[in-house]
PDB file of C-alpha atoms in Angstrom:
ATOM      1  CA  UNK A  33      18.040 -15.820   5.601  1.00  0.00           C
ATOM      2  CA  UNK A  34      16.634 -15.397   2.107  1.00  0.00           C
ATOM      3  CA  UNK A  35      18.663 -14.216  -0.829  1.00  0.00           C
ATOM      4  CA  UNK A  36      17.194 -11.100  -2.377  1.00  0.00           C
ATOM      5  CA  UNK A  37      18.113  -8.334  -4.777  1.00  0.00           C
ATOM      6  CA  UNK A  38      18.239  -5.069  -2.836  1.00  0.00           C
ATOM      7  CA  UNK A  39      18.646  -1.782  -4.662  1.00  0.00           C
ATOM      8  CA  UNK A  40      20.599   0.850  -2.786  1.00  0.00           C
ATOM      9  CA  UNK A  41      21.774   4.409  -3.093  1.00  0.00           C
ATOM     10  CA  UNK A  42      23.823   6.667  -0.842  1.00  0.00           C
ATOM     11  CA  UNK A  43      24.847  10.167  -1.797  1.00  0.00           C
ATOM     12  CA  UNK A  44      28.293   9.643  -0.255  1.00  0.00           C
ATOM     13  CA  UNK A  45      30.664   7.023  -1.662  1.00  0.00           C
ATOM     14  CA  UNK A  46      31.744   5.776   1.778  1.00  0.00           C
ATOM     15  CA  UNK A  47      28.111   5.269   2.808  1.00  0.00           C
ATOM     16  CA  UNK A  48      27.337   3.495  -0.487  1.00  0.00           C
ATOM     17  CA  UNK A  49      30.253   1.106   0.066  1.00  0.00           C
ATOM     18  CA  UNK A  50      29.197   0.548   3.687  1.00  0.00           C
ATOM     19  CA  UNK A  51      25.615  -0.228   2.643  1.00  0.00           C
ATOM     20  CA  UNK A  52      26.754  -2.635  -0.095  1.00  0.00           C
ATOM     21  CA  UNK A  53      29.014  -4.451   2.363  1.00  0.00           C
ATOM     22  CA  UNK A  54      26.304  -4.738   5.007  1.00  0.00           C
ATOM     23  CA  UNK A  55      23.762  -6.056   2.486  1.00  0.00           C
ATOM     24  CA  UNK A  56      26.282  -8.608   1.236  1.00  0.00           C
ATOM     25  CA  UNK A  57      27.002  -9.798   4.788  1.00  0.00           C
ATOM     26  CA  UNK A  58      23.329 -10.632   5.204  1.00  0.00           C
ATOM     27  CA  UNK A  59      23.296 -12.623   1.971  1.00  0.00           C
ATOM     28  CA  UNK A  60      21.605 -10.078  -0.265  1.00  0.00           C
ATOM     29  CA  UNK A  61      22.650  -9.030  -3.728  1.00  0.00           C
ATOM     30  CA  UNK A  62      23.295  -5.284  -3.399  1.00  0.00           C
ATOM     31  CA  UNK A  63      22.517  -3.447  -6.642  1.00  0.00           C
ATOM     32  CA  UNK A  64      23.708   0.169  -6.771  1.00  0.00           C
ATOM     33  CA  UNK A  65      21.225   2.571  -8.321  1.00  0.00           C
ATOM     34  CA  UNK A  66      22.439   4.852 -11.050  1.00  0.00           C
ATOM     35  CA  UNK A  67      21.731   8.444 -10.123  1.00  0.00           C
ATOM     36  CA  UNK A  68      20.876   9.270 -13.741  1.00  0.00           C
ATOM     37  CA  UNK A  69      18.036   6.774 -14.244  1.00  0.00           C
ATOM     38  CA  UNK A  70      17.178   4.655 -11.193  1.00  0.00           C
ATOM     39  CA  UNK A  71      13.721   3.725 -12.539  1.00  0.00           C
ATOM     40  CA  UNK A  72      15.052   1.216 -15.078  1.00  0.00           C
ATOM     41  CA  UNK A  73      16.644  -0.882 -12.330  1.00  0.00           C
ATOM     42  CA  UNK A  74      13.546  -1.163 -10.139  1.00  0.00           C
ATOM     43  CA  UNK A  75      12.037  -4.139 -11.964  1.00  0.00           C
ATOM     44  CA  UNK A  76      12.755  -7.422 -10.240  1.00  0.00           C
ATOM     45  CA  UNK A  77      14.039  -5.802  -7.055  1.00  0.00           C
ATOM     46  CA  UNK A  78      13.127  -7.138  -3.616  1.00  0.00           C
ATOM     47  CA  UNK A  79      13.760  -3.911  -1.720  1.00  0.00           C
ATOM     48  CA  UNK A  80      15.288  -0.462  -1.760  1.00  0.00           C
ATOM     49  CA  UNK A  81      17.614   1.141   0.781  1.00  0.00           C
ATOM     50  CA  UNK A  82      18.540   4.809   0.637  1.00  0.00           C
ATOM     51  CA  UNK A  83      20.989   6.807   2.714  1.00  0.00           C
ATOM     52  CA  UNK A  84      20.729  10.461   1.788  1.00  0.00           C
ATOM     53  CA  UNK A  85      22.117  13.594   3.335  1.00  0.00           C
ATOM     54  CA  UNK A  86      19.838  15.537   1.021  1.00  0.00           C
ATOM     55  CA  UNK A  87      16.723  13.738  -0.161  1.00  0.00           C
ATOM     56  CA  UNK A  88      16.026  15.101  -3.625  1.00  0.00           C
ATOM     57  CA  UNK A  89      12.558  15.156  -5.151  1.00  0.00           C
ATOM     58  CA  UNK A  90      13.570  12.384  -7.575  1.00  0.00           C
ATOM     59  CA  UNK A  91      14.708  10.021  -4.793  1.00  0.00           C
ATOM     60  CA  UNK A  92      11.616  10.866  -2.746  1.00  0.00           C
ATOM     61  CA  UNK A  93       9.396  10.091  -5.751  1.00  0.00           C
ATOM     62  CA  UNK A  94      11.217   6.813  -6.395  1.00  0.00           C
ATOM     63  CA  UNK A  95      10.938   5.774  -2.731  1.00  0.00           C
ATOM     64  CA  UNK A  96       7.247   6.605  -2.421  1.00  0.00           C
ATOM     65  CA  UNK A  97       6.309   5.076  -5.776  1.00  0.00           C
ATOM     66  CA  UNK A  98       8.114   1.802  -5.069  1.00  0.00           C
ATOM     67  CA  UNK A  99       6.707   1.628  -1.537  1.00  0.00           C
ATOM     68  CA  UNK A 100       3.181   2.232  -2.853  1.00  0.00           C
ATOM     69  CA  UNK A 101       3.742  -0.671  -5.266  1.00  0.00           C
ATOM     70  CA  UNK A 102       4.521  -2.895  -2.277  1.00  0.00           C
ATOM     71  CA  UNK A 103       8.316  -2.935  -2.417  1.00  0.00           C
ATOM     72  CA  UNK A 104       9.982  -2.660   1.009  1.00  0.00           C
ATOM     73  CA  UNK A 105      11.780   0.705   1.131  1.00  0.00           C
ATOM     74  CA  UNK A 106      14.114   1.767   3.940  1.00  0.00           C
ATOM     75  CA  UNK A 107      15.381   5.334   4.135  1.00  0.00           C
ATOM     76  CA  UNK A 108      18.199   6.360   6.487  1.00  0.00           C
ATOM     77  CA  UNK A 109      17.831  10.088   7.059  1.00  0.00           C
ATOM     78  CA  UNK A 110      18.528  12.086  10.164  1.00  0.00           C
ATOM     79  CA  UNK A 111      17.046  15.477   9.320  1.00  0.00           C
ATOM     80  CA  UNK A 112      13.804  15.346   7.371  1.00  0.00           C
ATOM     81  CA  UNK A 113      11.120  17.985   7.798  1.00  0.00           C
ATOM     82  CA  UNK A 114       7.957  16.654   9.419  1.00  0.00           C
ATOM     83  CA  UNK A 115       5.808  17.083   6.292  1.00  0.00           C
ATOM     84  CA  UNK A 116       8.255  14.921   4.285  1.00  0.00           C
ATOM     85  CA  UNK A 117       8.308  12.300   7.032  1.00  0.00           C
ATOM     86  CA  UNK A 118       4.521  12.146   6.967  1.00  0.00           C
ATOM     87  CA  UNK A 119       4.445  11.888   3.169  1.00  0.00           C
ATOM     88  CA  UNK A 120       7.005   9.070   3.148  1.00  0.00           C
ATOM     89  CA  UNK A 121       5.366   7.174   6.001  1.00  0.00           C
ATOM     90  CA  UNK A 122       1.950   7.472   4.334  1.00  0.00           C
ATOM     91  CA  UNK A 123       3.409   5.891   1.197  1.00  0.00           C
ATOM     92  CA  UNK A 124       4.823   2.980   3.194  1.00  0.00           C
ATOM     93  CA  UNK A 125       8.496   3.976   3.419  1.00  0.00           C
ATOM     94  CA  UNK A 126      10.278   2.769   6.565  1.00  0.00           C
ATOM     95  CA  UNK A 127      12.190   5.705   8.024  1.00  0.00           C
ATOM     96  CA  UNK A 128      15.328   5.189  10.086  1.00  0.00           C
ATOM     97  CA  UNK A 129      15.984   8.497  11.878  1.00  0.00           C
ATOM     98  CA  UNK A 130      19.774   8.332  11.748  1.00  0.00           C
ATOM     99  CA  UNK A 131      22.590   7.919   9.269  1.00  0.00           C
ATOM    100  CA  UNK A 132      23.729   4.443   8.286  1.00  0.00           C
ATOM    101  CA  UNK A 133      26.263   3.136  10.793  1.00  0.00           C
ATOM    102  CA  UNK A 134      29.135   0.658  10.491  1.00  0.00           C
ATOM    103  CA  UNK A 135      27.255  -2.085  12.349  1.00  0.00           C
ATOM    104  CA  UNK A 136      23.767  -1.244  11.137  1.00  0.00           C
ATOM    105  CA  UNK A 137      21.339  -4.200  11.354  1.00  0.00           C
ATOM    106  CA  UNK A 138      20.144  -3.764   7.765  1.00  0.00           C
ATOM    107  CA  UNK A 139      18.485  -7.181   7.798  1.00  0.00           C
ATOM    108  CA  UNK A 140      16.284  -6.081  10.696  1.00  0.00           C
ATOM    109  CA  UNK A 141      15.333  -2.911   8.810  1.00  0.00           C
ATOM    110  CA  UNK A 142      14.484  -4.935   5.689  1.00  0.00           C
ATOM    111  CA  UNK A 143      12.351  -7.319   7.754  1.00  0.00           C
ATOM    112  CA  UNK A 144      10.597  -4.383   9.407  1.00  0.00           C
ATOM    113  CA  UNK A 145       9.907  -2.797   6.020  1.00  0.00           C
ATOM    114  CA  UNK A 146       8.501  -6.095   4.708  1.00  0.00           C
ATOM    115  CA  UNK A 147       6.319  -6.470   7.789  1.00  0.00           C
ATOM    116  CA  UNK A 148       5.055  -2.918   7.412  1.00  0.00           C
ATOM    117  CA  UNK A 149       4.323  -3.491   3.722  1.00  0.00           C
ATOM    118  CA  UNK A 150       2.365  -6.639   4.598  1.00  0.00           C
ATOM    119  CA  UNK A 151       0.361  -4.773   7.229  1.00  0.00           C
ATOM    120  CA  UNK A 152      -0.249  -1.923   4.798  1.00  0.00           C
ATOM    121  CA  UNK A 153      -1.482  -4.351   2.131  1.00  0.00           C
ATOM    122  CA  UNK A 154      -3.843  -5.958   4.657  1.00  0.00           C
ATOM    123  CA  UNK A 155      -5.154  -2.531   5.664  1.00  0.00           C
ATOM    124  CA  UNK A 156      -5.750  -1.598   2.039  1.00  0.00           C
ATOM    125  CA  UNK A 157      -7.563  -4.887   1.421  1.00  0.00           C
ATOM    126  CA  UNK A 158      -9.695  -4.408   4.527  1.00  0.00           C
ATOM    127  CA  UNK A 159     -10.457  -0.832   3.495  1.00  0.00           C
ATOM    128  CA  UNK A 160     -11.555  -2.022   0.038  1.00  0.00           C
ATOM    129  CA  UNK A 161     -13.779  -4.659   1.656  1.00  0.00           C
ATOM    130  CA  UNK A 162     -15.344  -2.062   3.943  1.00  0.00           C
ATOM    131  CA  UNK A 163     -15.919   0.325   1.042  1.00  0.00           C
ATOM    132  CA  UNK A 164     -17.610  -2.519  -0.875  1.00  0.00           C
ATOM    133  CA  UNK A 165     -19.829  -3.324   2.115  1.00  0.00           C
ATOM    134  CA  UNK A 166     -20.757   0.336   2.470  1.00  0.00           C
ATOM    135  CA  UNK A 167     -21.646   0.525  -1.224  1.00  0.00           C
ATOM    136  CA  UNK A 168     -23.754  -2.634  -0.896  1.00  0.00           C
ATOM    137  CA  UNK A 169     -25.487  -1.193   2.147  1.00  0.00           C
ATOM    138  CA  UNK A 170     -26.332   1.949   0.188  1.00  0.00           C
ATOM    139  CA  UNK A 171     -27.709  -0.180  -2.669  1.00  0.00           C
ATOM    140  CA  UNK A 172     -29.880  -2.119  -0.224  1.00  0.00           C
ATOM    141  CA  UNK A 173     -31.220   1.081   1.325  1.00  0.00           C
ATOM    142  CA  UNK A 174     -32.004   2.535  -2.095  1.00  0.00           C
ATOM    143  CA  UNK A 175     -33.612  -0.723  -3.270  1.00  0.00           C
ATOM    144  CA  UNK A 176     -35.775  -0.795  -0.141  1.00  0.00           C
ATOM    145  CA  UNK A 177     -36.891   2.734  -0.980  1.00  0.00           C
ATOM    146  CA  UNK A 178     -37.817   1.671  -4.511  1.00  0.00           C
ATOM    147  CA  UNK A 179     -39.845  -1.296  -3.219  1.00  0.00           C
ATOM    148  CA  UNK A 180     -41.537   0.858  -0.597  1.00  0.00           C
ATOM    149  CA  UNK A 181     -42.519   3.433  -3.198  1.00  0.00           C
ATOM    150  CA  UNK A 182     -43.560   1.044  -5.989  1.00  0.00           C
ATOM    151  CA  UNK A 183     -45.369  -1.554  -3.863  1.00  0.00           C
ATOM    152  CA  UNK A 184     -46.493   0.473  -0.857  1.00  0.00           C
ATOM    153  CA  UNK A 185     -44.417  -1.601   1.574  1.00  0.00           C
ATOM    154  CA  UNK A 186     -43.061  -0.512   4.909  1.00  0.00           C
ATOM    155  CA  UNK A 187     -39.291  -0.677   5.497  1.00  0.00           C
ATOM    156  CA  UNK A 188     -39.333  -4.070   7.222  1.00  0.00           C
ATOM    157  CA  UNK A 189     -41.506  -5.683   4.538  1.00  0.00           C
ATOM    158  CA  UNK A 190     -39.271  -4.261   1.781  1.00  0.00           C
ATOM    159  CA  UNK A 191     -36.172  -5.679   3.518  1.00  0.00           C
ATOM    160  CA  UNK A 192     -37.821  -9.110   3.932  1.00  0.00           C
ATOM    161  CA  UNK A 193     -38.799  -9.105   0.254  1.00  0.00           C
ATOM    162  CA  UNK A 194     -35.229  -8.284  -0.776  1.00  0.00           C
ATOM    163  CA  UNK A 195     -33.758 -10.916   1.532  1.00  0.00           C
ATOM    164  CA  UNK A 196     -36.218 -13.571   0.323  1.00  0.00           C
ATOM    165  CA  UNK A 197     -35.545 -12.809  -3.356  1.00  0.00           C
ATOM    166  CA  UNK A 198     -31.778 -12.827  -2.766  1.00  0.00           C
ATOM    167  CA  UNK A 199     -31.928 -16.277  -1.164  1.00  0.00           C
ATOM    168  CA  UNK A 200     -34.266 -17.551  -3.869  1.00  0.00           C
ATOM    169  CA  UNK A 201     -31.853 -16.480  -6.639  1.00  0.00           C
ATOM    170  CA  UNK A 202     -28.668 -17.386  -4.711  1.00  0.00           C
ATOM    171  CA  UNK A 203     -27.438 -13.799  -4.724  1.00  0.00           C
ATOM    172  CA  UNK A 204     -26.051 -11.590  -2.026  1.00  0.00           C
ATOM    173  CA  UNK A 205     -28.416  -8.953  -0.764  1.00  0.00           C
ATOM    174  CA  UNK A 206     -26.136  -6.261  -2.166  1.00  0.00           C
ATOM    175  CA  UNK A 207     -25.966  -7.846  -5.624  1.00  0.00           C
ATOM    176  CA  UNK A 208     -29.738  -8.275  -5.806  1.00  0.00           C
ATOM    177  CA  UNK A 209     -30.215  -4.647  -4.733  1.00  0.00           C
ATOM    178  CA  UNK A 210     -27.707  -3.464  -7.360  1.00  0.00           C
ATOM    179  CA  UNK A 211     -29.535  -5.421 -10.081  1.00  0.00           C
ATOM    180  CA  UNK A 212     -32.924  -4.143  -8.952  1.00  0.00           C
ATOM    181  CA  UNK A 213     -31.661  -0.561  -9.039  1.00  0.00           C
ATOM    182  CA  UNK A 214     -30.091  -1.027 -12.482  1.00  0.00           C
ATOM    183  CA  UNK A 215     -33.340  -2.497 -13.826  1.00  0.00           C
ATOM    184  CA  UNK A 216     -35.386   0.277 -12.229  1.00  0.00           C
ATOM    185  CA  UNK A 217     -33.124   2.967 -13.765  1.00  0.00           C
ATOM    186  CA  UNK A 218     -33.350   1.322 -17.205  1.00  0.00           C
ATOM    187  CA  UNK A 219     -37.148   1.529 -17.165  1.00  0.00           C
TER     188      UNK A 219
END
């Protein structure tokens, strides 16, 4: 069990006390969020847990923003409209579809939120890699077109010329294509 600073808010005092007690039992430092300005307390936090009867726009914004920054966020809410659920899930918020109970396994919810954040970060990294590969592929296709037009090559010969030059200059095919296109546009 790792010690961590978990921010929490519940719109009912009894639920706030229950959440603080449960977090403490699992060895976390529960930090109550001030309803007036919760943003100032977010720095240095290891997670956020919310239990709201009525999820206001400010709490929704805080939850989605912190989740998008990679902070594990768990929201206990038993009656959210579907469009809000989708918005929160898309941002990376872990939704628990019931109110916080007396024997709630908050540690399991925190672990789940951390796991989901890790998976989300991997997906975002993979997506960025795929977007980069797609961009490189487009550069290669455009560079082949330039070579075909300028030197009267067919597609296969243009590709072989690009590949050969890339190996000769120790560049990736995409980088060589990008440089060739930049040089061609400058002329």
